[in-house]
Coordinates of C-alpha atoms in Angstrom, one line a residue:
M149 CA -11.3 -25.9 23.1
A150 CA -14.3 -25.9 20.7
L151 CA -17.3 -23.8 21.7
P152 CA -20.6 -25.6 22.1
A153 CA -23.3 -24.9 19.5
S154 CA -25.4 -23.1 22.1
S155 CA -22.6 -20.6 22.6
I156 CA -22.5 -19.8 18.9
K157 CA -26.3 -19.6 18.8
A158 CA -26.2 -17.0 21.6
T159 CA -24.0 -14.8 19.6
K160 CA -26.2 -14.8 16.5
G161 CA -27.2 -11.1 17.0
S162 CA -23.6 -10.0 17.1
L163 CA -21.5 -10.7 14.1
V164 CA -18.3 -9.3 15.7
S165 CA -18.4 -11.4 18.8
A166 CA -19.2 -14.5 16.7
L167 CA -16.5 -13.9 14.2
T168 CA -13.8 -13.3 16.9
Y169 CA -14.6 -16.5 18.8
S170 CA -13.0 -18.5 16.0
S171 CA -9.3 -18.8 15.3
K172 CA -10.1 -19.3 11.7
C173 CA -13.2 -17.1 11.6
F174 CA -16.1 -17.6 9.2
V175 CA -16.0 -18.6 5.5
P176 CA -18.7 -18.5 2.8
V177 CA -19.8 -22.0 1.7
Q178 CA -21.5 -23.0 -1.5
S179 CA -25.0 -24.3 -1.7
Q180 CA -27.5 -24.7 -4.6
K181 CA -28.3 -21.0 -4.3
G182 CA -24.7 -19.9 -4.4
F183 CA -22.4 -18.6 -1.6
H184 CA -24.8 -17.6 1.1
S185 CA -23.9 -19.0 4.5
F186 CA -21.1 -18.6 7.0
T187 CA -19.6 -21.8 8.4
R188 CA -17.4 -21.8 11.5
Y189 CA -14.4 -24.1 11.8
C190 CA -14.1 -25.4 15.4
T191 CA -10.9 -26.4 17.1
K192 CA -11.6 -30.0 16.0
P193 CA -11.8 -30.1 12.2
T194 CA -14.6 -32.8 12.3
K195 CA -17.0 -30.4 13.9
Y196 CA -18.7 -27.7 11.7
I197 CA -21.4 -25.4 12.8
S198 CA -23.5 -23.6 10.2
Q199 CA -25.3 -20.8 12.1
F200 CA -25.2 -17.7 9.9
L201 CA -27.3 -17.7 6.8
Q202 CA -27.3 -14.6 4.7
S203 CA -30.4 -13.2 6.4
S204 CA -28.7 -13.3 9.8
T205 CA -25.5 -12.0 8.3
N206 CA -27.2 -9.0 6.7
S207 CA -29.1 -8.4 9.9
S208 CA -26.0 -8.5 12.0
M209 CA -24.1 -6.3 9.6
S210 CA -27.0 -3.8 9.7
K211 CA -26.7 -3.7 13.5
L212 CA -23.0 -2.9 13.1
S213 CA -23.9 -0.3 10.6
S214 CA -26.5 1.2 12.9
R215 CA -23.9 1.7 15.5
T216 CA -21.9 3.9 13.2
K217 CA -24.4 6.0 11.4
V218 CA -22.0 8.9 11.6
S219 CA -18.8 8.5 9.6
G220 CA -17.9 12.2 9.2
N221 CA -17.8 13.7 12.7
L222 CA -16.3 11.1 15.0
Q223 CA -14.6 12.4 18.1
F224 CA -12.9 9.5 19.9
G225 CA -11.3 11.5 22.8
S226 CA -10.7 9.5 25.9
D227 CA -12.3 6.4 24.3
R228 CA -9.6 6.5 21.7
Q229 CA -6.9 6.7 24.4
Q230 CA -8.6 3.7 26.1
T231 CA -8.4 1.7 22.9
S232 CA -4.8 2.7 22.5
L233 CA -4.0 1.6 26.0
T234 CA -5.7 -1.7 25.4
C235 CA -3.7 -2.3 22.3
K236 CA -0.5 -1.5 24.1
K237 CA -1.3 -4.0 26.8
L238 CA -1.9 -6.7 24.2
E239 CA 1.3 -5.9 22.4
T240 CA 3.3 -6.2 25.6
Q241 CA 1.5 -9.5 26.4
P242 CA 1.2 -11.1 23.0
S243 CA 0.3 -14.5 24.5
R244 CA -3.1 -13.0 25.4
L245 CA -3.9 -12.6 21.8
S246 CA -4.4 -16.3 21.5
D247 CA -7.5 -16.0 23.8
P248 CA -10.5 -15.4 21.5
R249 CA -12.3 -13.6 24.4
I250 CA -9.6 -11.0 24.6
L251 CA -9.8 -10.4 20.8
S252 CA -13.6 -10.2 21.0
A253 CA -13.4 -7.7 23.9
L254 CA -10.9 -5.5 21.9
L255 CA -13.1 -5.5 18.8
S256 CA -16.2 -4.7 20.9
T257 CA -14.4 -1.9 22.6
S258 CA -13.2 -0.5 19.2
L259 CA -16.7 -0.4 17.8
S260 CA -18.5 0.6 21.0
H261 CA -16.8 4.1 20.7
L262 CA -18.8 4.6 17.5
D263 CA -22.2 4.1 19.3
K264 CA -22.1 7.6 20.7
Y265 CA -22.2 9.4 17.4
R266 CA -25.3 9.4 15.3
G267 CA -26.9 11.6 12.6
A268 CA -25.7 12.3 9.1
S269 CA -22.2 13.6 8.5
D270 CA -21.4 16.5 6.2
L271 CA -19.9 14.1 3.7
E272 CA -22.8 11.7 3.8
S273 CA -25.5 14.4 3.5
M274 CA -23.9 16.1 0.5
P275 CA -25.1 14.8 -2.9
D276 CA -22.5 12.7 -4.6
L277 CA -21.9 14.8 -7.7
K278 CA -21.7 18.0 -5.8
R279 CA -19.3 16.6 -3.2
F280 CA -17.3 15.0 -6.0
L281 CA -16.9 18.3 -8.0
S282 CA -16.2 20.2 -4.8
E283 CA -13.4 17.8 -3.9
V284 CA -11.6 17.5 -7.2
G285 CA -12.2 21.0 -8.3
T286 CA -12.5 20.0 -11.9
D287 CA -14.5 21.1 -14.9
P288 CA -17.9 19.2 -15.1
R289 CA -17.2 18.1 -18.6
E290 CA -13.9 16.6 -17.6
A291 CA -15.6 14.9 -14.7
R292 CA -18.3 13.4 -16.9
Y293 CA -15.8 12.1 -19.3
W294 CA -13.8 10.1 -16.7
L295 CA -17.0 8.9 -14.9
K296 CA -18.2 7.5 -18.2
Q297 CA -14.8 6.0 -19.0
F298 CA -14.5 4.2 -15.6
T299 CA -18.1 3.0 -15.2
T300 CA -18.4 -0.7 -16.0
S301 CA -21.6 -2.6 -16.8
E302 CA -19.9 -6.0 -16.1
P303 CA -21.3 -7.1 -12.7
K304 CA -18.3 -9.4 -11.9
K305 CA -15.6 -7.1 -13.1
P306 CA -14.1 -4.6 -10.5
F307 CA -13.1 -1.1 -11.5
A308 CA -10.1 -1.1 -9.1
V309 CA -8.2 -3.2 -6.6
V310 CA -7.5 -0.7 -3.7
Q311 CA -4.7 -1.4 -1.3
V312 CA -5.2 0.4 2.0
D313 CA -1.9 0.9 3.8
P314 CA -1.8 0.3 7.6
E315 CA -1.1 3.9 8.5
I316 CA -4.5 5.0 7.3
F317 CA -6.1 3.2 10.2
L318 CA -4.2 5.4 12.7
D319 CA -6.0 8.6 11.5
Q320 CA -9.7 9.0 12.0
K321 CA -10.1 11.8 9.3
Q322 CA -8.2 9.8 6.7
L323 CA -10.4 6.8 7.4
E324 CA -13.5 8.9 7.0
H325 CA -12.2 10.4 3.7
L326 CA -11.3 6.9 2.4
T327 CA -14.7 5.4 3.1
S328 CA -16.4 8.4 1.6
C329 CA -14.4 8.1 -1.6
L330 CA -14.9 4.3 -1.8
S331 CA -18.7 4.6 -1.2
F332 CA -18.8 7.2 -4.0
L333 CA -17.1 4.8 -6.4
Q334 CA -19.4 1.9 -5.4
R335 CA -22.6 3.9 -5.8
N336 CA -21.5 5.0 -9.3
S337 CA -20.9 1.5 -10.6
M338 CA -17.1 1.7 -10.1
R339 CA -16.8 -1.4 -7.9
P340 CA -13.7 -1.6 -5.8
V341 CA -12.0 -4.6 -4.2
L342 CA -10.2 -3.7 -1.0
V343 CA -7.1 -5.2 0.4
C344 CA -5.8 -4.5 3.9
G345 CA -3.3 -6.0 6.2
N346 CA 0.4 -5.6 7.2
R347 CA 3.7 -5.1 5.4
I348 CA 6.1 -8.0 6.0
E349 CA 9.4 -9.0 4.5
A350 CA 9.3 -12.2 2.4
G351 CA 10.8 -15.1 4.2
H352 CA 10.7 -13.3 7.5
R353 CA 10.7 -15.6 10.6
F354 CA 8.5 -14.6 13.6
P355 CA 6.9 -16.5 16.5
L356 CA 3.3 -17.6 16.8
E357 CA 2.5 -14.7 19.1
E358 CA 3.5 -12.3 16.3
L359 CA 1.2 -14.1 13.8
Q360 CA -1.6 -13.8 16.3
R361 CA -0.9 -10.1 16.7
L362 CA -0.9 -9.6 12.9
K363 CA -4.2 -11.5 12.6
S364 CA -6.0 -9.6 15.3
Q365 CA -4.8 -6.3 13.8
A366 CA -6.0 -7.2 10.3
V367 CA -9.4 -8.3 11.7
I368 CA -9.7 -4.9 13.4
Y369 CA -8.8 -3.1 10.2
S370 CA -11.4 -5.1 8.2
T371 CA -14.2 -4.7 10.8
V372 CA -13.8 -1.0 11.3
L373 CA -13.6 -0.5 7.5
T374 CA -16.8 -2.5 7.1
S375 CA -18.6 -0.5 9.7
M376 CA -17.6 2.8 8.3
L377 CA -18.5 1.9 4.7
E378 CA -21.9 0.6 5.7
A379 CA -22.4 3.8 7.6
N380 CA -22.0 5.4 4.2
R381 CA -24.8 3.3 2.8
V382 CA -22.9 0.7 0.8
H383 CA -22.8 -3.0 1.5
C384 CA -19.5 -4.9 2.3
R385 CA -18.4 -8.5 2.6
P386 CA -15.3 -8.9 4.8
L387 CA -13.6 -12.2 3.7
F388 CA -11.7 -13.1 6.8
M389 CA -8.6 -15.3 6.8
G390 CA -9.4 -19.0 6.2
S391 CA -12.1 -18.2 3.6
H392 CA -10.3 -20.1 0.9
V393 CA -9.8 -17.0 -1.2
I394 CA -6.0 -17.0 -1.1
Q395 CA -4.0 -20.2 -1.4
A396 CA -0.4 -19.9 -0.2
E397 CA 2.6 -21.9 0.8
R398 CA 5.2 -21.4 3.5
A399 CA 8.2 -19.3 2.4
N400 CA 11.6 -21.1 2.4
G401 CA 13.1 -20.8 5.8
A402 CA 10.0 -19.1 7.3
N403 CA 7.5 -20.5 9.8
Y404 CA 4.4 -18.3 9.6
C405 CA 5.3 -16.2 6.6
G406 CA 4.2 -17.4 3.2
T407 CA 4.1 -16.8 -0.6
L408 CA 1.0 -16.5 -2.6
C409 CA 0.1 -19.4 -4.9
N410 CA -3.4 -18.8 -6.2
I411 CA -6.5 -16.6 -5.9
N412 CA -10.0 -18.1 -5.9
T413 CA -12.0 -15.4 -7.6
E414 CA -15.3 -17.1 -7.4
I415 CA -16.2 -15.7 -4.0
I416 CA -14.9 -12.2 -4.9
E417 CA -17.0 -12.2 -8.1
W418 CA -20.1 -13.3 -6.1
C419 CA -19.5 -10.3 -3.8
L420 CA -19.3 -7.9 -6.8
Q421 CA -22.3 -9.4 -8.5
T422 CA -24.4 -8.9 -5.4
K423 CA -23.1 -5.3 -5.2
H424 CA -21.0 -5.8 -2.0
I425 CA -17.5 -4.5 -1.6
P426 CA -15.2 -7.4 -0.9
I427 CA -12.6 -6.7 1.8
I428 CA -9.7 -9.1 1.7
L429 CA -6.9 -9.6 4.3
S430 CA -3.3 -10.3 3.5
F431 CA -3.3 -13.8 4.8
G432 CA -3.2 -17.1 2.9
E433 CA -4.0 -20.7 3.7
T434 CA -1.8 -23.6 2.9
T435 CA -3.0 -27.0 1.7
S436 CA -2.7 -28.3 5.2
G437 CA -5.0 -25.5 6.6
Q438 CA -2.2 -23.4 8.1
L439 CA -2.6 -19.7 8.0
V440 CA 0.4 -17.7 6.9
A441 CA 1.0 -14.0 6.7
L442 CA 1.6 -12.5 3.3
D443 CA 3.1 -9.2 2.2
L444 CA 0.3 -6.6 1.5
W445 CA 1.6 -5.7 -2.0
S446 CA 2.0 -9.3 -3.1
V447 CA -1.7 -9.9 -2.3
T448 CA -2.6 -6.7 -4.3
E449 CA -0.6 -8.0 -7.2
G450 CA -2.2 -11.4 -7.1
L451 CA -5.7 -10.0 -7.0
A452 CA -4.9 -7.5 -9.9
K453 CA -3.6 -10.3 -12.1
A454 CA -6.6 -12.6 -11.3
L455 CA -9.4 -9.9 -11.6
Q456 CA -7.8 -7.7 -14.4
P457 CA -9.2 -4.4 -13.1
L458 CA -8.9 -1.0 -14.9
K459 CA -7.0 0.5 -11.9
V460 CA -4.7 -0.7 -9.1
I461 CA -4.7 2.0 -6.4
K462 CA -2.3 2.1 -3.5
V463 CA -3.7 4.5 -1.0
N464 CA -1.4 5.8 1.7
A465 CA -1.0 8.8 4.0
C466 CA 1.7 10.7 2.1
G467 CA 0.9 10.3 -1.6
G468 CA 3.1 9.4 -4.6
F469 CA 6.9 9.4 -5.2
V470 CA 8.6 12.8 -4.8
D471 CA 11.6 14.1 -6.7
E472 CA 14.7 15.8 -5.3
V473 CA 12.9 19.2 -4.8
G474 CA 10.0 17.6 -3.0
S475 CA 7.5 17.8 -5.8
V476 CA 5.3 14.8 -6.6
V477 CA 6.4 12.7 -9.6
A478 CA 3.1 12.9 -11.6
N479 CA 3.7 10.3 -14.3
I480 CA 6.0 7.3 -14.8
H481 CA 5.9 6.1 -18.4
L482 CA 6.9 2.4 -18.7
P483 CA 9.2 1.0 -19.8
V484 CA 10.9 4.3 -20.9
D485 CA 11.2 5.9 -17.4
L486 CA 12.4 2.6 -15.9
E487 CA 15.3 2.4 -18.4
T488 CA 16.4 6.0 -17.6
S489 CA 15.7 5.8 -13.8
Q490 CA 19.4 5.6 -12.9
D491 CA 19.7 9.1 -14.2
K492 CA 17.1 10.5 -11.7
P493 CA 18.5 11.5 -8.3
W494 CA 15.2 10.8 -6.6
C495 CA 15.0 7.2 -7.8
T496 CA 16.6 5.2 -5.0
P497 CA 17.2 1.5 -5.3
L498 CA 14.0 0.9 -3.2
I499 CA 11.9 3.1 -5.5
R500 CA 13.5 1.4 -8.6
S501 CA 12.6 -2.0 -7.2
S502 CA 9.0 -0.8 -6.7
I503 CA 8.8 0.5 -10.3
E504 CA 10.1 -2.8 -11.6
R505 CA 7.4 -4.7 -9.7
I506 CA 4.7 -2.4 -11.0
Y507 CA 6.0 -2.7 -14.6
K508 CA 5.9 -6.6 -14.3
L509 CA 2.3 -6.3 -12.9
L510 CA 1.2 -4.1 -15.8
C511 CA 2.7 -6.5 -18.3
D512 CA 0.2 -9.1 -17.1
M513 CA -2.8 -6.8 -17.3
P514 CA -4.9 -5.2 -20.1
R515 CA -3.2 -2.4 -22.0
E516 CA -5.6 0.2 -20.7
S517 CA -4.9 -0.7 -17.0
S518 CA -2.8 1.6 -14.8
V519 CA -1.4 1.7 -11.3
V520 CA -1.7 4.8 -9.0
I521 CA 0.0 5.7 -5.7
T522 CA -1.9 8.5 -4.0
A523 CA -2.8 10.0 -0.7
V524 CA -6.3 9.4 0.7
D525 CA -7.4 13.1 0.4
K526 CA -6.2 13.2 -3.2
M527 CA -7.8 9.9 -4.4
L528 CA -10.7 11.3 -6.4
K529 CA -8.6 14.1 -7.8
E530 CA -6.1 11.6 -9.1
L531 CA -8.8 9.5 -10.7
F532 CA -11.0 12.1 -12.3
T533 CA -8.8 14.9 -13.5
H534 CA -6.3 15.1 -16.3
R535 CA -3.6 16.6 -14.0
G536 CA -4.0 14.0 -11.3
S537 CA -2.6 14.3 -7.8
G538 CA -0.3 11.3 -7.2
T539 CA 2.1 9.1 -9.2
F540 CA 0.5 7.4 -12.2
F541 CA 2.1 4.3 -13.8
K542 CA 1.2 3.1 -17.3
I543 CA 2.7 1.3 -20.2
T544 CA 2.3 4.2 -22.6
E545 CA 2.0 3.9 -26.3
P546 CA 5.2 4.8 -28.1
I547 CA 5.8 8.1 -29.8
H548 CA 7.0 7.8 -33.4
S549 CA 9.0 10.5 -35.2
Y550 CA 8.6 11.2 -39.0
S551 CA 10.7 13.5 -41.2
S552 CA 8.0 13.5 -43.9
L553 CA 4.3 12.8 -44.3
E554 CA 5.1 9.4 -45.8
G555 CA 3.8 6.6 -43.6
I556 CA 1.3 8.8 -41.8
D557 CA -2.5 8.2 -42.0
I558 CA -3.4 11.8 -43.0
E559 CA -7.1 11.1 -42.5
R560 CA -6.7 10.0 -38.9
L561 CA -4.4 12.9 -38.1
T562 CA -6.8 15.4 -39.7
E563 CA -9.6 14.0 -37.6
L564 CA -7.6 14.3 -34.4
F565 CA -6.9 18.0 -35.2
T566 CA -10.5 18.7 -36.2
I567 CA -12.0 17.3 -33.0
S568 CA -9.4 18.8 -30.7
F569 CA -9.5 22.3 -32.1
R570 CA -13.3 22.1 -32.9
K571 CA -12.7 23.4 -36.3
P572 CA -11.4 21.9 -39.6
L573 CA -7.9 22.4 -41.1
T574 CA -7.7 24.2 -44.3
V575 CA -8.0 21.9 -47.3
D576 CA -4.4 22.5 -48.4
Y577 CA -2.8 22.5 -45.0
F578 CA -0.6 19.4 -45.4
K579 CA 0.3 20.4 -48.9
S580 CA 1.3 23.9 -47.8
I581 CA 3.7 22.6 -45.1
E582 CA 5.5 19.9 -47.1
G583 CA 8.4 22.2 -48.1
Q584 CA 8.8 23.4 -44.5
L585 CA 8.2 20.2 -42.6
H586 CA 10.9 19.4 -40.1
A587 CA 9.3 16.6 -38.1
V588 CA 6.0 15.0 -37.1
Y589 CA 5.6 13.3 -33.7
L590 CA 2.7 10.9 -33.5
S591 CA 1.6 8.5 -30.8
E592 CA 0.9 4.9 -32.1
S593 CA -2.8 5.2 -31.6
Y594 CA -3.1 8.7 -33.0
N595 CA -4.1 10.2 -29.6
A596 CA -1.3 12.8 -29.6
A597 CA 0.6 14.6 -32.3
A598 CA 3.1 17.5 -32.8
V599 CA 4.0 19.2 -36.1
I600 CA 7.3 21.1 -36.3
L601 CA 8.3 23.4 -39.2
K602 CA 11.6 24.9 -40.2
D603 CA 11.5 28.0 -42.4
D604 CA 14.1 30.8 -42.8
M605 CA 14.4 31.2 -39.0
E606 CA 17.2 29.2 -37.3
V607 CA 14.8 28.0 -34.5
P608 CA 12.2 25.3 -35.3
Y609 CA 8.5 26.4 -35.1
L610 CA 5.9 24.2 -33.3
C611 CA 3.0 24.6 -35.6
K612 CA 0.6 22.0 -33.9
F613 CA 0.5 20.3 -30.6
V614 CA -2.5 18.2 -29.7
V615 CA -3.5 15.5 -27.2
S616 CA -6.9 13.8 -26.9
V617 CA -8.8 13.8 -23.7
K618 CA -8.1 10.2 -23.0
A619 CA -4.4 10.6 -23.6
Q620 CA -4.2 13.6 -21.3
G621 CA -5.3 11.5 -18.4
E622 CA -2.7 8.9 -19.2
G623 CA 0.2 11.3 -19.3
T624 CA 0.8 11.0 -23.0
G625 CA 0.9 14.8 -23.4
E626 CA 3.8 15.1 -20.9
M627 CA 5.6 12.2 -22.6
L628 CA 5.2 13.9 -26.0
W629 CA 6.5 17.2 -24.7
E630 CA 9.5 15.6 -23.0
T631 CA 10.3 14.0 -26.4
L632 CA 10.1 17.4 -28.1
K633 CA 12.4 19.0 -25.5
R634 CA 14.9 16.1 -25.8
D635 CA 15.1 16.4 -29.6
H636 CA 14.9 20.2 -29.8
K637 CA 17.0 22.5 -27.5
Q638 CA 15.2 25.5 -28.9
L639 CA 11.5 25.9 -30.0
Y640 CA 8.9 28.6 -30.4
W641 CA 5.1 28.6 -30.9
R642 CA 2.0 30.7 -30.7
S643 CA -1.4 30.3 -29.1
K644 CA -4.7 32.2 -29.1
G645 CA -4.9 34.6 -26.2
D646 CA -8.0 33.0 -24.8
N647 CA -6.7 29.4 -25.1
P648 CA -7.5 27.7 -21.7
I649 CA -4.3 25.7 -21.9
N650 CA -2.0 28.8 -22.0
S651 CA -1.3 28.4 -18.3
W652 CA 0.3 25.1 -19.1
Y653 CA 2.3 26.7 -21.9
F654 CA 3.6 29.4 -19.6
R655 CA 5.0 26.6 -17.3
Q656 CA 6.8 24.9 -20.2
S657 CA 8.2 28.1 -21.7
E658 CA 11.1 30.3 -20.7
G659 CA 9.8 33.5 -22.3
S660 CA 6.6 34.8 -23.8
W661 CA 5.0 37.9 -25.5
S662 CA 1.3 38.8 -25.9
N663 CA -1.0 41.1 -27.8
R664 CA -4.8 41.1 -28.0
D665 CA -4.9 38.1 -30.4
W666 CA -1.8 35.9 -29.8
T667 CA 0.6 34.8 -27.1
V668 CA 4.0 33.7 -28.5
F669 CA 6.1 31.3 -26.3
W670 CA 9.6 30.0 -26.6
Y671 CA 12.4 28.2 -24.7
G672 CA 16.1 27.9 -25.2
I673 CA 16.3 31.5 -26.6
H674 CA 18.7 33.9 -24.7
Q675 CA 19.3 36.7 -27.2
P676 CA 16.6 39.5 -27.1
S677 CA 17.2 40.3 -30.8
L678 CA 16.4 36.7 -31.7
S679 CA 13.3 36.5 -29.6
S680 CA 12.0 39.7 -31.3
K681 CA 12.4 38.1 -34.7
L682 CA 10.6 35.0 -33.6
I683 CA 7.7 37.1 -32.3
D684 CA 7.4 38.8 -35.7
S685 CA 7.6 35.4 -37.5
A686 CA 5.0 33.8 -35.3
I687 CA 2.3 36.5 -35.6
S688 CA 2.8 36.8 -39.3
K689 CA 2.0 33.2 -40.1
V690 CA -1.3 32.5 -41.9
Q691 CA -4.2 30.8 -40.3
S692 CA -4.4 27.0 -40.8
F693 CA -8.0 26.5 -39.7
E694 CA -11.4 27.2 -41.2
P695 CA -14.1 28.8 -39.0
A696 CA -15.3 26.8 -36.0
I697 CA -17.7 23.9 -36.5
Q698 CA -20.0 21.9 -34.2
V699 CA -18.3 18.5 -33.5
K700 CA -20.8 15.7 -33.1
S701 CA -20.5 13.7 -29.9
D702 CA -20.6 10.4 -31.7
T703 CA -17.5 11.1 -33.7
K704 CA -15.1 8.2 -33.4
L705 CA -12.3 9.9 -31.5
S706 CA -14.4 12.2 -29.5
Q707 CA -15.6 9.5 -27.0
T708 CA -17.9 11.4 -24.7
D709 CA -16.5 14.9 -25.0
V710 CA -14.3 16.8 -27.4
S711 CA -10.6 16.6 -26.9
K712 CA -8.6 19.4 -25.5
V713 CA -5.4 20.9 -26.8
L714 CA -2.4 21.2 -24.5

C-alpha cells in the first residue's frame, strides 16, 4: 500500500527511515539544474512524490554523519550482538523482510549503535600524509611519485572502481580501515567509485523472499558505508537500486537473477563532478521495472568498461592469490602468465577462470589500466609502493631480445641508463661491448633493459639491468628477470656495495661475495673454483660510467622522480 504524502513529509529529517519505506527506494531525477532531487516511487506507478531536494538530502546525510563522528574506535559489544540476533530472526522469517517497517527498524538499530561513540579517532586526527607514510612504510620520494601518477584533474573521471566484498562488512576494524583508505584517496583527488552487494551464481533461481533478503542486506551495506565515510569528512551519494544506473535483463531460466545490459554513467559522473563518492549496489532494473540481483563482479566489470578508470580494485579480507607455499602471487603478466597457467600448481580451474575474466576486462580498458586484488589493510601499500602487497594484473609490454645493437634506439637506451643510474655512460660504451655482446633485452617502451656480455668465461655476465620507476610498479622488472632466468641457466653480475637494491639481488642470487667496493652475485654456479674465477672477472672489469651528474626533473623519462635500478 502506498504511503500518504504526509507520512513521507514526516520522515524528511531522517533519510534512512525515508529510504527504507520504499520498495524501490529513491532515485535522482533530472531538472534544469541537473540531478538534484530524490523521487520516491510508490506502490502505484502513477503516484510520484518529490520530497527530497538536495538541501534536505545533504542535511539528512549530515545528521547521519553526526551520529558517527567516530570511525576509528567503535566498540559494539552487546549492541552488535543485538543486531546479529535481529538479522538472524529476519533470516529465519524471510517473509518479514517484505515489510518496509521491519527493514527501517533494522537500519535504525544498526546505525543507532554508532550514536554512542563521538570524538575524533586516531586515524581521523592523524594528518593524511603522515598516516599514509606510516601505513605503507615507503620512501617519501616513491610515495610522491605514485601520488602524482594517480592524481587526476578530470572531474568526471574516476581513479578506481573499488569492489567491496561482503565479508568486509562483518569486521568492524576492516570497515574502519577501508573507509579511512577511501577517504584518503578522495581527499587527494583520486576519486573512487564503490560497488557493494552479494555474490550470486549466474542464472541461479531463488524465491522472492531471498531477493528481499539480498536487497535489505545491500541497503545496510551501503548505508553503513556512507555513514562511516562521511564520518571521515568525505561526501557520498548512495545510488540505491531502482536509480536507473544499471539496466539489466532476467537471466535465462532465472526468476530474480539477471545479467547486466548497460550502465548509465550520467548520474555517476555527476556524483564525481560534485566531489561525492558514488556507492552502487549490485542490482539492475529491467525495462519493465523489475529489480534483479546481479553478480558483484559482473557489476564491477560493467562499471570499469563504462568509466575507464586507471585501477580496478577488488578489496577482500584475505588478499590476493597465493601459491603452493602460501606466498602471495605478486604479479600476473597478461597474456603471458595466462598461457602458462596450467604449469602452475596453485592455479586451480576457478583461479584460471578469474584470470581469464580479468584479462578480457583489461582488453577493453586503456593500456595503462590494471586490476588489483588486495586485503583491506594492504590497500594503500599495494597502490603506492613498487613492491605492492596483493596480486597485480596488467597487460604488460612485451620484452624483446636482440643479439646485436641493430634495431635498437641507442639514444633512448642511453637516456634510460643515464636517468636510472644518475650518471652518464662512457662515450664509447656501446662500441666497447660490440665484440662481447651476447644479448640485449628491452621492453617495447624502453622502460626496462638488460645487457648481457660473453667474454672468455663460460658463464654470461649481466653488465646492465635497469627498470624505470613506472615499470617497477607495473611488475616489468620481475617479468624481465624471469625472462633472463628462462634464457640463461647461469649468470653472474656485480653491484656497488651501497646500492639500495642489493637486498633484491640477494633474493635473486644463489651466491655472493663482497669487498669494500663491490658485491658479486651469481646463480646456477655450483663449483667453488668457478665462482672464484667469476669473482675475479667481475671486479676486474672497467667502469662504464662517468662521474655522477644532476638529472633534471623535467627530463622526458624521469617523470616526477629519477628511476631506480633493480
